[in-house]
Each structure stands twice: as C-alpha cells, then as structure tokens.
Short mmCIF file of C-alpha atoms in Angstrom, two decimals:
data_model
loop_
_atom_site.label_atom_id
_atom_site.label_comp_id
_atom_site.label_asym_id
_atom_site.label_seq_id
_atom_site.Cartn_x
_atom_site.Cartn_y
_atom_site.Cartn_z
CA MET A 1050 -20.15 2.14 9.92
CA LYS A 1051 -17.20 0.22 8.56
CA ARG A 1052 -13.64 1.49 8.27
CA THR A 1053 -12.76 0.83 4.61
CA PHE A 1054 -10.07 1.24 1.98
CA ILE A 1055 -9.39 0.29 -1.64
CA ALA A 1056 -6.10 -1.46 -2.35
CA ILE A 1057 -4.02 -3.81 -4.45
CA LYS A 1058 -3.09 -7.00 -2.62
CA THR A 1059 0.61 -7.76 -2.95
CA ASP A 1060 2.05 -11.24 -2.95
CA PRO A 1061 5.61 -10.63 -1.74
CA GLY A 1062 8.26 -12.58 -3.58
CA GLU A 1063 11.38 -13.99 -2.00
CA LYS A 1064 13.35 -10.74 -2.34
CA ILE A 1065 10.70 -8.70 -0.50
CA ARG A 1066 10.44 -11.31 2.27
CA ASP A 1067 14.27 -11.34 2.54
CA CYS A 1068 14.30 -7.54 2.82
CA ILE A 1069 11.77 -7.68 5.67
CA THR A 1070 13.82 -10.35 7.47
CA HIS A 1071 17.01 -8.31 6.96
CA GLY A 1072 15.24 -5.18 8.25
CA LYS A 1073 13.96 -6.95 11.36
CA THR A 1074 17.48 -8.21 12.09
CA CYS A 1075 19.17 -4.82 11.50
CA LEU A 1076 16.59 -2.92 13.52
CA LYS A 1077 16.00 -5.46 16.28
CA GLY A 1078 14.92 -3.89 19.55
CA GLU A 1079 13.62 -0.70 17.92
CA ARG A 1080 9.99 0.40 18.27
CA ILE A 1081 8.85 -0.64 14.81
CA LYS A 1082 5.56 -2.26 13.78
CA TRP A 1083 6.29 -4.56 10.84
CA ILE A 1084 3.43 -5.35 8.47
CA SER A 1085 2.71 -9.05 8.13
CA PRO A 1086 3.62 -10.29 4.62
CA MET A 1087 0.06 -11.67 4.41
CA GLN A 1088 -1.33 -8.11 4.80
CA LEU A 1089 0.96 -6.25 2.40
CA HIS A 1090 -0.99 -4.06 0.01
CA ILE A 1091 -0.78 -0.87 -2.04
CA THR A 1092 -3.40 1.57 -0.81
CA MET A 1093 -5.31 3.24 -3.62
CA GLU A 1094 -7.68 5.18 -1.35
CA PHE A 1095 -8.38 5.12 2.39
CA LEU A 1096 -12.07 5.90 2.88
CA GLY A 1097 -12.31 5.70 6.68
CA ASP A 1098 -15.73 5.42 8.28
CA THR A 1099 -18.14 4.31 5.57
CA SER A 1100 -21.91 3.86 5.85
CA THR A 1101 -23.64 0.70 4.63
CA ASP A 1102 -25.05 2.62 1.65
CA GLN A 1103 -21.61 3.98 0.75
CA VAL A 1104 -20.09 0.49 1.04
CA ASN A 1105 -22.67 -0.88 -1.41
CA LEU A 1106 -22.28 2.02 -3.84
CA THR A 1107 -18.48 1.81 -3.70
CA GLY A 1108 -18.58 -1.91 -4.49
CA GLN A 1109 -20.91 -1.25 -7.44
CA MET A 1110 -18.65 1.55 -8.69
CA LEU A 1111 -15.56 -0.67 -8.59
CA SER A 1112 -17.44 -3.39 -10.51
CA ARG A 1113 -18.21 -0.83 -13.20
CA VAL A 1114 -14.83 0.98 -13.38
CA ILE A 1115 -12.10 -1.64 -12.90
CA PRO A 1116 -12.99 -4.11 -15.74
CA ALA A 1117 -12.54 -1.25 -18.24
CA TYR A 1118 -8.75 -1.28 -17.65
CA ASP A 1119 -5.97 -3.62 -18.67
CA ALA A 1120 -4.18 -5.32 -15.81
CA PRO A 1121 -1.33 -3.00 -14.77
CA VAL A 1122 2.24 -4.21 -14.35
CA ILE A 1123 4.14 -2.95 -11.31
CA GLN A 1124 7.87 -3.07 -10.61
CA TYR A 1125 8.92 -3.01 -6.97
CA LYS A 1126 12.17 -1.06 -6.62
CA SER A 1127 14.29 0.44 -3.82
CA LEU A 1128 13.66 1.10 -0.15
CA GLY A 1129 12.68 4.49 1.21
CA LEU A 1130 11.20 6.47 4.10
CA PHE A 1131 8.37 8.85 4.67
CA ARG A 1132 9.41 11.90 6.62
CA ASN A 1133 13.20 11.69 6.83
CA ILE A 1134 16.12 9.97 8.54
CA LYS A 1135 15.89 12.37 11.50
CA ASP A 1136 12.19 11.58 12.04
CA PRO A 1137 11.37 8.35 10.16
CA ARG A 1138 7.74 7.20 10.19
CA VAL A 1139 7.18 4.69 7.37
CA LEU A 1140 9.59 2.27 5.70
CA TRP A 1141 8.45 1.42 2.18
CA ILE A 1142 9.34 -0.17 -1.13
CA GLY A 1143 8.95 2.14 -4.11
CA LEU A 1144 6.89 1.27 -7.16
CA ASP A 1145 7.26 1.93 -10.84
CA THR A 1146 3.64 1.67 -11.94
CA GLY A 1147 3.54 3.20 -15.39
CA PRO A 1148 0.62 5.36 -16.53
CA VAL A 1149 -2.16 2.74 -16.28
CA LEU A 1150 -2.31 2.66 -12.48
CA ILE A 1151 -2.31 6.48 -12.33
CA LYS A 1152 -5.30 6.53 -14.73
CA ILE A 1153 -7.11 3.90 -12.64
CA LYS A 1154 -6.51 5.91 -9.46
CA ALA A 1155 -7.86 9.09 -11.13
CA ALA A 1156 -10.98 7.23 -12.33
CA ILE A 1157 -11.62 5.79 -8.86
CA ASP A 1158 -11.15 9.22 -7.26
CA ARG A 1159 -13.62 10.87 -9.68
CA GLU A 1160 -16.23 8.25 -8.87
CA LEU A 1161 -15.62 8.38 -5.11
CA LYS A 1162 -16.00 12.16 -5.14
CA GLN A 1163 -19.41 11.74 -6.79
CA LEU A 1164 -20.33 9.31 -3.99
CA GLY A 1165 -19.55 12.02 -1.43
CA PHE A 1166 -16.10 10.95 -0.26
CA ARG A 1167 -13.37 13.48 0.46
CA ILE A 1168 -10.42 12.68 -1.77
CA GLU A 1169 -6.87 13.32 -0.69
CA ARG A 1170 -5.34 16.28 -2.52
CA ARG A 1171 -1.75 15.07 -2.36
CA ASP A 1172 -0.25 13.48 -5.43
CA PHE A 1173 -0.63 9.72 -5.55
CA ARG A 1174 2.71 8.18 -4.50
CA PRO A 1175 2.13 4.43 -4.74
CA HIS A 1176 4.30 2.44 -2.36
CA LEU A 1177 4.34 -0.79 -0.39
CA THR A 1178 4.48 -0.08 3.35
CA LEU A 1179 6.74 -2.57 5.16
CA ALA A 1180 6.81 -1.00 8.62
CA ARG A 1181 5.60 1.90 10.73
CA ILE A 1182 8.32 3.39 12.90
CA LYS A 1183 7.31 4.58 16.37
CA TRP A 1184 10.80 5.38 17.58
CA ILE A 1185 14.27 4.42 16.45
CA GLN A 1186 17.46 4.94 18.37
CA ASN A 1187 20.01 3.42 16.00
CA LYS A 1188 19.58 5.57 12.91
CA GLU A 1189 22.91 4.36 11.51
CA SER A 1190 21.47 0.85 11.12
CA LEU A 1191 18.47 2.35 9.36
CA LYS A 1192 20.78 4.30 7.03
CA ASP A 1193 22.72 1.10 6.29
CA LEU A 1194 19.49 -0.77 5.48
CA LEU A 1195 18.30 2.02 3.17
CA HIS A 1196 21.69 2.10 1.46
CA ALA A 1197 21.71 -1.68 0.95
CA TYR A 1198 18.39 -1.51 -0.94
CA ARG A 1199 18.70 1.97 -2.52
CA ASP A 1200 18.62 0.83 -6.16
CA TYR A 1201 17.47 -2.73 -5.52
CA TYR A 1202 15.02 -4.48 -7.88
CA PHE A 1203 12.63 -6.70 -5.92
CA GLN A 1204 10.08 -8.05 -8.37
CA GLU A 1205 7.59 -7.34 -11.12
CA SER A 1206 3.92 -8.29 -10.86
CA THR A 1207 0.87 -8.10 -13.07
CA ILE A 1208 -1.97 -6.90 -10.88
CA GLU A 1209 -5.03 -9.06 -11.33
CA LYS A 1210 -7.57 -7.19 -9.21
CA ILE A 1211 -8.49 -4.30 -6.96
CA VAL A 1212 -9.73 -5.24 -3.49
CA TYR A 1213 -12.18 -3.28 -1.34
CA TYR A 1214 -11.40 -4.00 2.31
CA GLU A 1215 -12.86 -3.43 5.73
CA SER A 1216 -10.16 -2.70 8.31
CA ILE A 1217 -11.10 -4.09 11.72
CA LEU A 1218 -8.94 -2.66 14.48
CA GLY A 1219 -7.78 -4.99 17.24
CA ARG A 1220 -5.17 -5.20 20.00
CA GLU A 1221 -2.72 -7.01 17.73
CA GLY A 1222 -3.24 -4.56 14.89
CA PRO A 1223 -5.77 -4.38 12.06
CA THR A 1224 -7.41 -7.34 10.37
CA TYR A 1225 -8.44 -6.88 6.75
CA LYS A 1226 -11.71 -8.40 5.56
CA VAL A 1227 -12.47 -8.46 1.83
CA ILE A 1228 -15.72 -6.67 0.99
CA LYS A 1229 -15.35 -7.00 -2.80
CA SER A 1230 -12.66 -8.05 -5.24
CA VAL A 1231 -12.84 -6.86 -8.87
CA GLY A 1232 -10.63 -8.13 -11.69
CA PHE A 1233 -9.04 -6.12 -14.50
CA LYS A 1234 -9.49 -6.74 -18.20
CA TYR A 1235 -6.35 -8.46 -19.52
CA ALA A 1236 -4.33 -7.11 -22.40
CA ALA A 1237 -3.66 -9.43 -25.32
CA PRO A 1238 -0.21 -11.10 -24.99
#
C-alpha cells in the first residue's frame, strides 16, 4: 500500500516566499510546522492508502482525463485560516481558480469514485497550505499577519500539469515522490 494524493505543484514566487519569511518572523517560537517551499502544492484529492492496482488505474485515469482540459490559470490571493482565530489549524493562501479547475476536480472525482475511492463530500475549497498550527500563544501576531495579507495579490500561474504523488512519512515530515505527472492541453494564445 502507498499513501497517495493528486495535486498541483506550486512554484512559489517571490511574494509567496516573502510572506512565509514574514510569517516565520512574526510567529517565531510558536508551535507551527511550516511547509517547505519545495513541497508547496494544491491538493486536488487525498486518496490515503492505495493498493498497487489502484495506483496503476489512477495513473491511467489521469492520463486519459487531464489532457482533455486547457491549462487552468490560478491567482493566489490573500491569507486565511482554517478553523478560526481562537483555534487556528491551517494557515493558507486563497486561490481564484475560475471554472476550469472546478470542472477538472469534478471529472477526477467521478473517475475516482468509479475506481472505488471514497470522495470527500465537502465543497472543493482550493488553497495553498503554508503552515499547520499545533499551538499558538500570541494570537495578536497571527491577527496582524492575517491583516497584512488580507487583500494581498501574490501571483498568477498557468498550471501545466497534475501530479500524482506518494507521501512517505518520516521523522522530519512527509517526503513526496512523483508517481505520475500529466500535462494539460494548452489553449490557443
């Protein structure tokens, strides 16, 4: 069994890297696990424990589904939290994805369901996780950080591919190994 997920690899621009540096400075000493810029991604679907047969079928499905879509454009905007300021758990950058990514997600989910995967029922809220918060004492600093990036525009990116990853858990955190990478069809300029 492999622990797998489907995602969009993100290449953080200078503004995203600066935000992470600013966050680490503002929240120094807090129990926060920052995601390495090299591992930043937008999760499309977390599959969890996946058999060898399911891994192969999922790779084949992605090779069939993804090239049917134009490369989506994503805008990275504002900083937010999952849960709330009283009990923060995840610090993220919001995404304006447009309808194409939502259609791609729906197509992937339909196919995964046919392969026997349980699909999350919650609405798809695409985001870029920057940090997981274990415990934070200085919530005022967190509020200040959120306020500083509330309506901030980080970058725009054309997404070239979907990546199917294996997540290998280790003492220093997970390592992501590419199982398959599938490119989108490009729209005419």
